[in-house]
Short mmCIF file of C-alpha atoms in Angstrom, two decimals:
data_model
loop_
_atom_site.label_atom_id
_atom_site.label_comp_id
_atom_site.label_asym_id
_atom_site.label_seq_id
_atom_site.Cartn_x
_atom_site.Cartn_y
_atom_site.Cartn_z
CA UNK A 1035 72.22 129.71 74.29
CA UNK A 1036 68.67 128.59 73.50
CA UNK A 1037 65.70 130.04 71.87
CA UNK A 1038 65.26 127.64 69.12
CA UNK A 1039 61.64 127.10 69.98
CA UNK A 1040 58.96 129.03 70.94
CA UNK A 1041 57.73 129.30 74.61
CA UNK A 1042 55.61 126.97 76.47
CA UNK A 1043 52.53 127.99 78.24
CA UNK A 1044 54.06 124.76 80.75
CA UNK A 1045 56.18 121.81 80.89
CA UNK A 1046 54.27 119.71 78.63
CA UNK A 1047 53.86 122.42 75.96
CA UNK A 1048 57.44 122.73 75.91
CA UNK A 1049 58.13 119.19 75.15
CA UNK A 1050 55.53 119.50 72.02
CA UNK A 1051 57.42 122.11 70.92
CA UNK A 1052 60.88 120.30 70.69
CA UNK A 1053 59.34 117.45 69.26
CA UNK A 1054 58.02 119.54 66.77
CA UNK A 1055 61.38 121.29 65.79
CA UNK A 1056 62.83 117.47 66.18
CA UNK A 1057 65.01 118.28 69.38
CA UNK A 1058 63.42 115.54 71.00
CA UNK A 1059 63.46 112.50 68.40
CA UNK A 1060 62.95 109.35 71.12
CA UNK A 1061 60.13 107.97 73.31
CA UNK A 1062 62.17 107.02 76.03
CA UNK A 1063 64.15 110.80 75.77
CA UNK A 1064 60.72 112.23 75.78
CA UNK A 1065 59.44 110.16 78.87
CA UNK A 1066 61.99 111.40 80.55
CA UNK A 1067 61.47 115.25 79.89
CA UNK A 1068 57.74 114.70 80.56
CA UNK A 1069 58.09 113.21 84.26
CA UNK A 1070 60.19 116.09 85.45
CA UNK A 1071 58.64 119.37 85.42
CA UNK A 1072 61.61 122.35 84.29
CA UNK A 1073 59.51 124.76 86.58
CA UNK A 1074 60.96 123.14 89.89
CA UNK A 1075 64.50 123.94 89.28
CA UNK A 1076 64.18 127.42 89.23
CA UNK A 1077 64.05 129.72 92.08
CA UNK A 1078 60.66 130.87 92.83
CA UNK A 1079 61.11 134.40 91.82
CA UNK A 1080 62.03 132.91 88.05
CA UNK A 1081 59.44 130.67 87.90
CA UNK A 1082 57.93 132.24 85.03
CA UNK A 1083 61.04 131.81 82.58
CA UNK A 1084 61.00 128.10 83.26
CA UNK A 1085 59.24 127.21 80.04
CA UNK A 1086 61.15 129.56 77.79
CA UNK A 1087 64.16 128.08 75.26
CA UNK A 1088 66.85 129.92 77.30
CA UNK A 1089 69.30 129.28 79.37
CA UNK A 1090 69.03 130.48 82.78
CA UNK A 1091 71.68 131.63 85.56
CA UNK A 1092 71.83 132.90 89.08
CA UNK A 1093 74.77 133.23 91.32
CA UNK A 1094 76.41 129.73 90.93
CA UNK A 1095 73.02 128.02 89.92
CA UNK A 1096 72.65 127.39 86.01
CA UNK A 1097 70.68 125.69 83.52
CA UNK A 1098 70.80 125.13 79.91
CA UNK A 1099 68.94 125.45 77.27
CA UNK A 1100 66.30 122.68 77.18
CA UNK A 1101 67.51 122.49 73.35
CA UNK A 1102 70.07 121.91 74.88
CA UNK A 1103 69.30 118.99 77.28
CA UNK A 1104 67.37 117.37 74.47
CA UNK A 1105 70.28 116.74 72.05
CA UNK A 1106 72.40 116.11 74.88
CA UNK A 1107 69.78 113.55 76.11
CA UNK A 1108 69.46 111.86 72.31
CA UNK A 1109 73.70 111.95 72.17
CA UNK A 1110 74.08 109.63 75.26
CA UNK A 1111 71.79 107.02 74.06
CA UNK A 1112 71.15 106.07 76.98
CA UNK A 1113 70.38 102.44 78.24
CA UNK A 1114 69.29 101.14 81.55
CA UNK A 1115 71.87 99.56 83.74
CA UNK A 1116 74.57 101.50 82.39
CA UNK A 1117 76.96 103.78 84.24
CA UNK A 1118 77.00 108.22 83.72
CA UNK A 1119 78.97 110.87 85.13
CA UNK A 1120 77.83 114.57 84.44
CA UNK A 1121 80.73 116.96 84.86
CA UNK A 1122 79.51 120.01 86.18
CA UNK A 1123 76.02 118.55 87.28
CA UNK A 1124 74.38 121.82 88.48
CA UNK A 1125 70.88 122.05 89.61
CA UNK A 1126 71.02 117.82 89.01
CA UNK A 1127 67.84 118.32 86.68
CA UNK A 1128 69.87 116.57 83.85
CA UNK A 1129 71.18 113.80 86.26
CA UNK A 1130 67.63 113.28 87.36
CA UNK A 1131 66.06 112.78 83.93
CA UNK A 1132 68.99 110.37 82.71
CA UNK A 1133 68.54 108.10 86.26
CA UNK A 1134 64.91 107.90 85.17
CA UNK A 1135 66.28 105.60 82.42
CA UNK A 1136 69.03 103.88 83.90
CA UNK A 1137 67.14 101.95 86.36
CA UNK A 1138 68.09 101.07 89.82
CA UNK A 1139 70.65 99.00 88.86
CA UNK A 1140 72.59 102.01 87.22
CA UNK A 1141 75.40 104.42 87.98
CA UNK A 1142 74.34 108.08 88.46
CA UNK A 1143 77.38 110.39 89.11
CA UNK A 1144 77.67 114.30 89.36
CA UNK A 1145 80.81 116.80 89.66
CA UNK A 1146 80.20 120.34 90.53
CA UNK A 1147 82.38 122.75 91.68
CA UNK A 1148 80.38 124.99 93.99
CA UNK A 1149 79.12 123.49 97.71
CA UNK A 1150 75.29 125.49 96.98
CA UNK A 1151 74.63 123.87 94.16
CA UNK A 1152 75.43 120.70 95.39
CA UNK A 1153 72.87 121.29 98.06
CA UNK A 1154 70.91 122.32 95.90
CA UNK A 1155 70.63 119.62 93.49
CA UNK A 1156 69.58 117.45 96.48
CA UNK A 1157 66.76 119.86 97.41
CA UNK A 1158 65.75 119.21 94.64
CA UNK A 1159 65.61 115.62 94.15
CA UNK A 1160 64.27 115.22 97.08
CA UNK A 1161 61.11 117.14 96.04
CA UNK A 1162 60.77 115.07 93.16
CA UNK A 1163 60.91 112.20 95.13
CA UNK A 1164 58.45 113.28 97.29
CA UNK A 1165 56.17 114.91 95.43
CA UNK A 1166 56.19 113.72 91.55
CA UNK A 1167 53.28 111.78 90.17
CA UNK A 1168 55.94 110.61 87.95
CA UNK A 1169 58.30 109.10 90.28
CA UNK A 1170 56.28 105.75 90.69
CA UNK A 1171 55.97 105.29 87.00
CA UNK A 1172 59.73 104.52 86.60
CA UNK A 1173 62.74 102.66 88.05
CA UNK A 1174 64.97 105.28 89.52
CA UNK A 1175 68.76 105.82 89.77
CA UNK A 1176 68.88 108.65 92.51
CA UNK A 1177 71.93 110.03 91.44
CA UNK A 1178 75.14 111.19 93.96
CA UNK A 1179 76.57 114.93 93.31
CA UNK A 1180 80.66 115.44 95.00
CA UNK A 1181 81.94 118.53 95.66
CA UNK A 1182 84.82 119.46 93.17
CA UNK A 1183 86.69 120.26 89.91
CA UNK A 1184 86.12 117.49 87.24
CA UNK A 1185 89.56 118.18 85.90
CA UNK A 1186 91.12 116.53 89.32
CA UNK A 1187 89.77 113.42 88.51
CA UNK A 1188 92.10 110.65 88.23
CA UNK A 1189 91.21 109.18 84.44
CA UNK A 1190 93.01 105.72 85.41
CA UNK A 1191 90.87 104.94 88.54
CA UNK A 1192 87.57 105.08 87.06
CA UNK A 1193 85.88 104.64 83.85
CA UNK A 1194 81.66 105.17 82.63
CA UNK A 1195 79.82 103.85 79.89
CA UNK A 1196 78.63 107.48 79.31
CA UNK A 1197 79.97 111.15 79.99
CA UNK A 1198 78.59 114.59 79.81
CA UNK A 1199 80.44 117.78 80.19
CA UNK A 1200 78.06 120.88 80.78
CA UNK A 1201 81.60 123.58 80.09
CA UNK A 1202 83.19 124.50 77.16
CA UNK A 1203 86.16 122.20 76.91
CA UNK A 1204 89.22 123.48 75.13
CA UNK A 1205 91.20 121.02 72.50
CA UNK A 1206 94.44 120.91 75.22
CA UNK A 1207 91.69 118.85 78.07
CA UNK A 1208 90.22 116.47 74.98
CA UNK A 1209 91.90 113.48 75.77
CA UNK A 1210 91.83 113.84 79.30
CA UNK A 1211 87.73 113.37 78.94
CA UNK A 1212 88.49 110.77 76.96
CA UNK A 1213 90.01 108.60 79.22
CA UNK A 1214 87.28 108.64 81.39
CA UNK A 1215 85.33 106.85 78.90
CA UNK A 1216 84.87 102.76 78.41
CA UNK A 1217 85.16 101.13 75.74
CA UNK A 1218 82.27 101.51 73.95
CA UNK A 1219 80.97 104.76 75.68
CA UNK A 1220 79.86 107.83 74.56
CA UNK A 1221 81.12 111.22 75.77
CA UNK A 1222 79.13 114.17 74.74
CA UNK A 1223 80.74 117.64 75.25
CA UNK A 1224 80.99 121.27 74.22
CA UNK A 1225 84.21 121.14 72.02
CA UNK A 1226 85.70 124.41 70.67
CA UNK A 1227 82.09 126.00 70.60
CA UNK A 1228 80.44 122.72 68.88
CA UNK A 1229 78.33 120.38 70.72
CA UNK A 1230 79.91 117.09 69.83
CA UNK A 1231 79.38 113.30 70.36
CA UNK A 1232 82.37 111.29 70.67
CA UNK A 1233 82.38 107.38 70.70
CA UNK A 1234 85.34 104.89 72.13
CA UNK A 1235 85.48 102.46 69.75
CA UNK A 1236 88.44 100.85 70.69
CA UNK A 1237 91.58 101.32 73.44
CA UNK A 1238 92.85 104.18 70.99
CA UNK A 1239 90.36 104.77 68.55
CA UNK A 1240 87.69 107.38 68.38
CA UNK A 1241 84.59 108.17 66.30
CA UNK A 1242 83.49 111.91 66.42
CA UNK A 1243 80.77 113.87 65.63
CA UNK A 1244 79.81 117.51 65.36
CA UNK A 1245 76.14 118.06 66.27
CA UNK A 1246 74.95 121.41 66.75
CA UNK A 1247 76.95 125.26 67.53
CA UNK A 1248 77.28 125.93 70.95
CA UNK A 1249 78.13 128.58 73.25
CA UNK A 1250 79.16 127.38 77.07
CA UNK A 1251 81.33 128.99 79.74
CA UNK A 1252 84.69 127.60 79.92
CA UNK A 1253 85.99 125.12 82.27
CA UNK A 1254 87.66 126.24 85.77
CA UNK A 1255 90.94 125.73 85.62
CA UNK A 1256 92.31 123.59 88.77
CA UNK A 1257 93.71 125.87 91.56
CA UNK A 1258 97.55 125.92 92.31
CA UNK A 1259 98.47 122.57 93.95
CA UNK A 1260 98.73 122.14 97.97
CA UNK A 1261 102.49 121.46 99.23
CA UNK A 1262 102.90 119.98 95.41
CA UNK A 1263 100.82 117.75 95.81
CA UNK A 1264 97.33 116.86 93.42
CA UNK A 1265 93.57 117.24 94.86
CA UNK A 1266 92.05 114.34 93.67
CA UNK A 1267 88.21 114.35 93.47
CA UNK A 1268 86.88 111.36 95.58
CA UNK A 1269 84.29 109.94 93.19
CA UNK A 1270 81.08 107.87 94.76
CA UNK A 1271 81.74 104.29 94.96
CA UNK A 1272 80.80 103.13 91.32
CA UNK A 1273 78.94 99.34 93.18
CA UNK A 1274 77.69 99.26 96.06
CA UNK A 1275 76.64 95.90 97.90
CA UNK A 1276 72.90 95.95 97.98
CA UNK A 1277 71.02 95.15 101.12
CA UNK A 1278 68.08 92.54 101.30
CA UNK A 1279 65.60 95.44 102.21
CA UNK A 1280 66.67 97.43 98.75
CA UNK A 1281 66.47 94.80 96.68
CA UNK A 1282 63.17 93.76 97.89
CA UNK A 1283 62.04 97.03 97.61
CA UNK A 1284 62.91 97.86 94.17
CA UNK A 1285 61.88 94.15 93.22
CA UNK A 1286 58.22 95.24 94.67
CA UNK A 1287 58.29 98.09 92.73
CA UNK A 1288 59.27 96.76 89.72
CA UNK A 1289 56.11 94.08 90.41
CA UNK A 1290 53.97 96.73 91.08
CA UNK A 1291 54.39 99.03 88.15
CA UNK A 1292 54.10 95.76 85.90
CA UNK A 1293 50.89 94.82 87.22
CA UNK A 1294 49.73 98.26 86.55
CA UNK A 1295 50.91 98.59 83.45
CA UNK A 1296 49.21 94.99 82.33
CA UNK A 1297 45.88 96.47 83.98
CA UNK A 1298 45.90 99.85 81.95
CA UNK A 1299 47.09 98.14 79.12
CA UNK A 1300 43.86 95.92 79.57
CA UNK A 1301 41.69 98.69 80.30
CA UNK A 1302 43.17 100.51 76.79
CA UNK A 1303 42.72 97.63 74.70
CA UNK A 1304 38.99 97.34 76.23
CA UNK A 1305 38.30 101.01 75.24
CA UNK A 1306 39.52 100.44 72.00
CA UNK A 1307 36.83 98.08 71.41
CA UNK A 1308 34.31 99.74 73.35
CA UNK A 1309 33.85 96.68 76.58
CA UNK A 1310 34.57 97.13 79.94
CA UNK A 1311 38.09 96.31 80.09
CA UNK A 1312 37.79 92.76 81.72
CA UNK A 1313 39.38 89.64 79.75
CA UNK A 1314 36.98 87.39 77.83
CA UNK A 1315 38.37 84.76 79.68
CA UNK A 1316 40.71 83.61 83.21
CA UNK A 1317 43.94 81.62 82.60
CA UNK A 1318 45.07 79.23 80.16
CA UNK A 1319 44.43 76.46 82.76
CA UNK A 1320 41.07 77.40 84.26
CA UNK A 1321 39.61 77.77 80.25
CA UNK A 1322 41.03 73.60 79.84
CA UNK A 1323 38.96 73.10 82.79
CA UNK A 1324 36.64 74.35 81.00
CA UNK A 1325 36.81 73.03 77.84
CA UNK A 1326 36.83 69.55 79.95
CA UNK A 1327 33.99 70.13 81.77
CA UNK A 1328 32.08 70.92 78.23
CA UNK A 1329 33.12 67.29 77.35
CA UNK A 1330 32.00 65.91 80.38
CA UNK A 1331 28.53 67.01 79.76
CA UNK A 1332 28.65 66.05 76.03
CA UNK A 1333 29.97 62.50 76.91
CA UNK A 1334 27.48 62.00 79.55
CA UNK A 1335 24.20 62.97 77.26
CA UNK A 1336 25.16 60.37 74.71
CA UNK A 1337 25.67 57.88 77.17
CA UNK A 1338 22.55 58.98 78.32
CA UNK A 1339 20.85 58.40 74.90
CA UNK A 1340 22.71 55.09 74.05
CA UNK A 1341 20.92 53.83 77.11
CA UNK A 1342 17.87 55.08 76.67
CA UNK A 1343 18.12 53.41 72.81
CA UNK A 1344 19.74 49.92 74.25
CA UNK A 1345 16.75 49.64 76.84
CA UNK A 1346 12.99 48.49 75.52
CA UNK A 1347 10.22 50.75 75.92
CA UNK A 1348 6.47 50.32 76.25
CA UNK A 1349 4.87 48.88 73.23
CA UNK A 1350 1.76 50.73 71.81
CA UNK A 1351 -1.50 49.02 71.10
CA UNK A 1352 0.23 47.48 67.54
CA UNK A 1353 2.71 46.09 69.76
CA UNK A 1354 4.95 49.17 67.84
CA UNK A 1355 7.56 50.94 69.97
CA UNK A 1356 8.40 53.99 67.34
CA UNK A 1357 5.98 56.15 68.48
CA UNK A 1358 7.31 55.82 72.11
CA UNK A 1359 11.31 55.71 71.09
CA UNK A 1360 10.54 58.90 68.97
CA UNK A 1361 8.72 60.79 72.20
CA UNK A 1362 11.62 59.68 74.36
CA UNK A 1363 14.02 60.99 71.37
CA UNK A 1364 11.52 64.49 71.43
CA UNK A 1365 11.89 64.63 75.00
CA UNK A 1366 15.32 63.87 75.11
CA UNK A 1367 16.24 66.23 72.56
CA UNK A 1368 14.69 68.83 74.66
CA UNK A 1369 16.13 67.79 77.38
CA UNK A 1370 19.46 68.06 75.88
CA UNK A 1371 18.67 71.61 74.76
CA UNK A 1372 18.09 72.89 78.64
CA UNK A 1373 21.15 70.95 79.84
CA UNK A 1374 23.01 73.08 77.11
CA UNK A 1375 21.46 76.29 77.54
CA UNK A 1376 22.01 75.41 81.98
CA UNK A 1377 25.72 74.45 80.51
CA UNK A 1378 25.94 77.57 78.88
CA UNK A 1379 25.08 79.87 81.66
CA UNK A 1380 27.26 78.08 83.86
CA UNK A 1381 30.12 78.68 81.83
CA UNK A 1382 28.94 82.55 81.58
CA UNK A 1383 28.84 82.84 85.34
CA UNK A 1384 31.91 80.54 85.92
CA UNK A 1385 33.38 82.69 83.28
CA UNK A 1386 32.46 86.10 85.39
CA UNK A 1387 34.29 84.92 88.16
CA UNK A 1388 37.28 84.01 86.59
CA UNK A 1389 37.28 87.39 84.89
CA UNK A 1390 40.43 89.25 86.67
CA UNK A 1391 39.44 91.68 88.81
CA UNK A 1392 41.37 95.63 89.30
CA UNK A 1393 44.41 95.14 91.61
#
């Protein structure tokens, strides 16, 4: 399944071109498909494929189409804090993109049937940790992968505000995916060869919708029961008690990558307007200071030349004091002007310092 786009030269390129055919219709879906590069979740041997609209298969590891993914990714509408389970989880390259938008205070669930791919999934999120530019630029919700078939789940025990299946599911198995749904979630599944979205909009009511034609391998079919009794797939716990050192770590990440973004976003707006990226001026309570200091001065020169008019100068020859009251008036007008223009420049330099400087 696949090919609705032409090929990418790399991951970027291949991200243009589903915008451009309107796979990809949201910032926050494309963010997402931008930090993770398709490339690393193929073997090295297939490397070159990566890019390409198709599918891509070997042994037990798969991928879809990243048509595919992208309508998938639009369908969950995904939120951050919210809760996701991915039946049949694979290579963990979709569960990786959607914990890029949950956050870290998310729920990021896989199911897969095969033991490889399970270790393989965590390969590879563990490069991306490592080794992604990307990985700083969001709040992450590393996601857990379980060994097992997603139709041994018990329904009752465990419900998520969003649910993807990555088989074909046949009608008979509809309302058992259902059930694993909250109120209000969305679970988006292949459905009788149709893509489709379908939203819980009450304890027994449903809202469906067909999206695009689909073509997906079937679901395994649970294996005959042990001594009559039902495998039930032990899910990850959906909360976990945080420790103090995790949630001061993701708080100082969260501070960091604000601060960041408030310094590029300064720098930008500074480009913009061709300056140098620095504010024109420090804090709303160092400009009062300011602004005080400015009235200071003013308050102090007219006292200054109240005085100066209350006190009696030297009388000229005619016993006349204009002459002298209007050189004092001269002078002190000057005057005034250098204490302004001193004023001035110490406000500029004062003004310098309290400029914010790059973290």
């Amino acid at each position: 399944m696949g090919g609705a786009v032409s090929a990418g030269e790399d991951n970027d390129e291949l991200i243009d071109n589903l915008k451009e055919a309107h796979y990809i219709r949201s910032e926050l879906v494309e963010q997402a498909f931008r930090a993770i590069d398709r490339a690393d979740y193929y073997l090295e041997e297939f490397r070159d494929n990566a890019y390409k609209d198709l599918a891509w298969r070997h042994g037990n590891i798969h991928l879809s189409a990243p048509c595919i993914y992208s309508e998938v990714m639009e369908a969950l509408d995904l939120q951050p804090g919210l809760s996701f389970l991915n039946l049949g989880s694979g290579t963990g390259y979709l569960s990786t993109m959607v914990g890029l938008i949950l956050g870290p205070f998310g729920v990021n669930h896989g199911v897969e049937l095969h033991a490889d791919v399970i270790e393989y999934a965590y390969q590879r999120l563990e490069f991306f940790i490592k080794t992604s530019d990307s990985f700083d630029k969001f709040e992450f919700c590393e996601p857990s992968f379980v060994v097992g078939n997603c139709l041994e789940i018990t329904p009752e025990s465990r419900q998520y505000d969003r649910v993807y299946c990555g088989a074909g599911v046949q009608k008979e198995h509809e309302d058992y995916m259902k059930n694993l749904l909250k109120v209000g979630g969305i679970l988006v599944l292949p459905l009788e060869e149709k893509l489709t979205k379908i939203t819980r909009t009450g304890y027994n009511t449903w809202e469906t919708k067909k999206i695009i034609a689909v073509s997906f391998a079937p679901l395994v079919l649970p294996k005959n029961k042990d001594n009559g009794k039902t495998k039930i797939v032990p899910l990850p716990a959906m909360f976990e008690v945080r420790t103090l050192q995790d949630l001061a770590r993701i708080s100082i990440r969260h501070t960091l990558k604000k601060t960041v973004g408030l310094q590029q976003g300064r720098g930008g707006g500074a480009a913009r307007g061709g300056g140098t990226g620095a504010p024109k001026s420090g804090p709303r309570f160092k400009r009062r200071r300011m602004h005080r200091r400015r009235m200071d001065s003013v308050l102090l020169a007219n006292k200054h030349m109240f005085l100066n008019r209350m006190l009696p100068g030297p009388m000229d020859s005619n016993n006349n004091c204009d002459a002298a009251e209007e050189e004092r008036a001269d002078e002190g007008g000057v005057g005034g002007g250098t204490a302004e223009e001193e004023e001035e420049e110490e406000e500029e330099r004062e003004g310098g310092e309290l400029r914010s400087e790059p973290t």
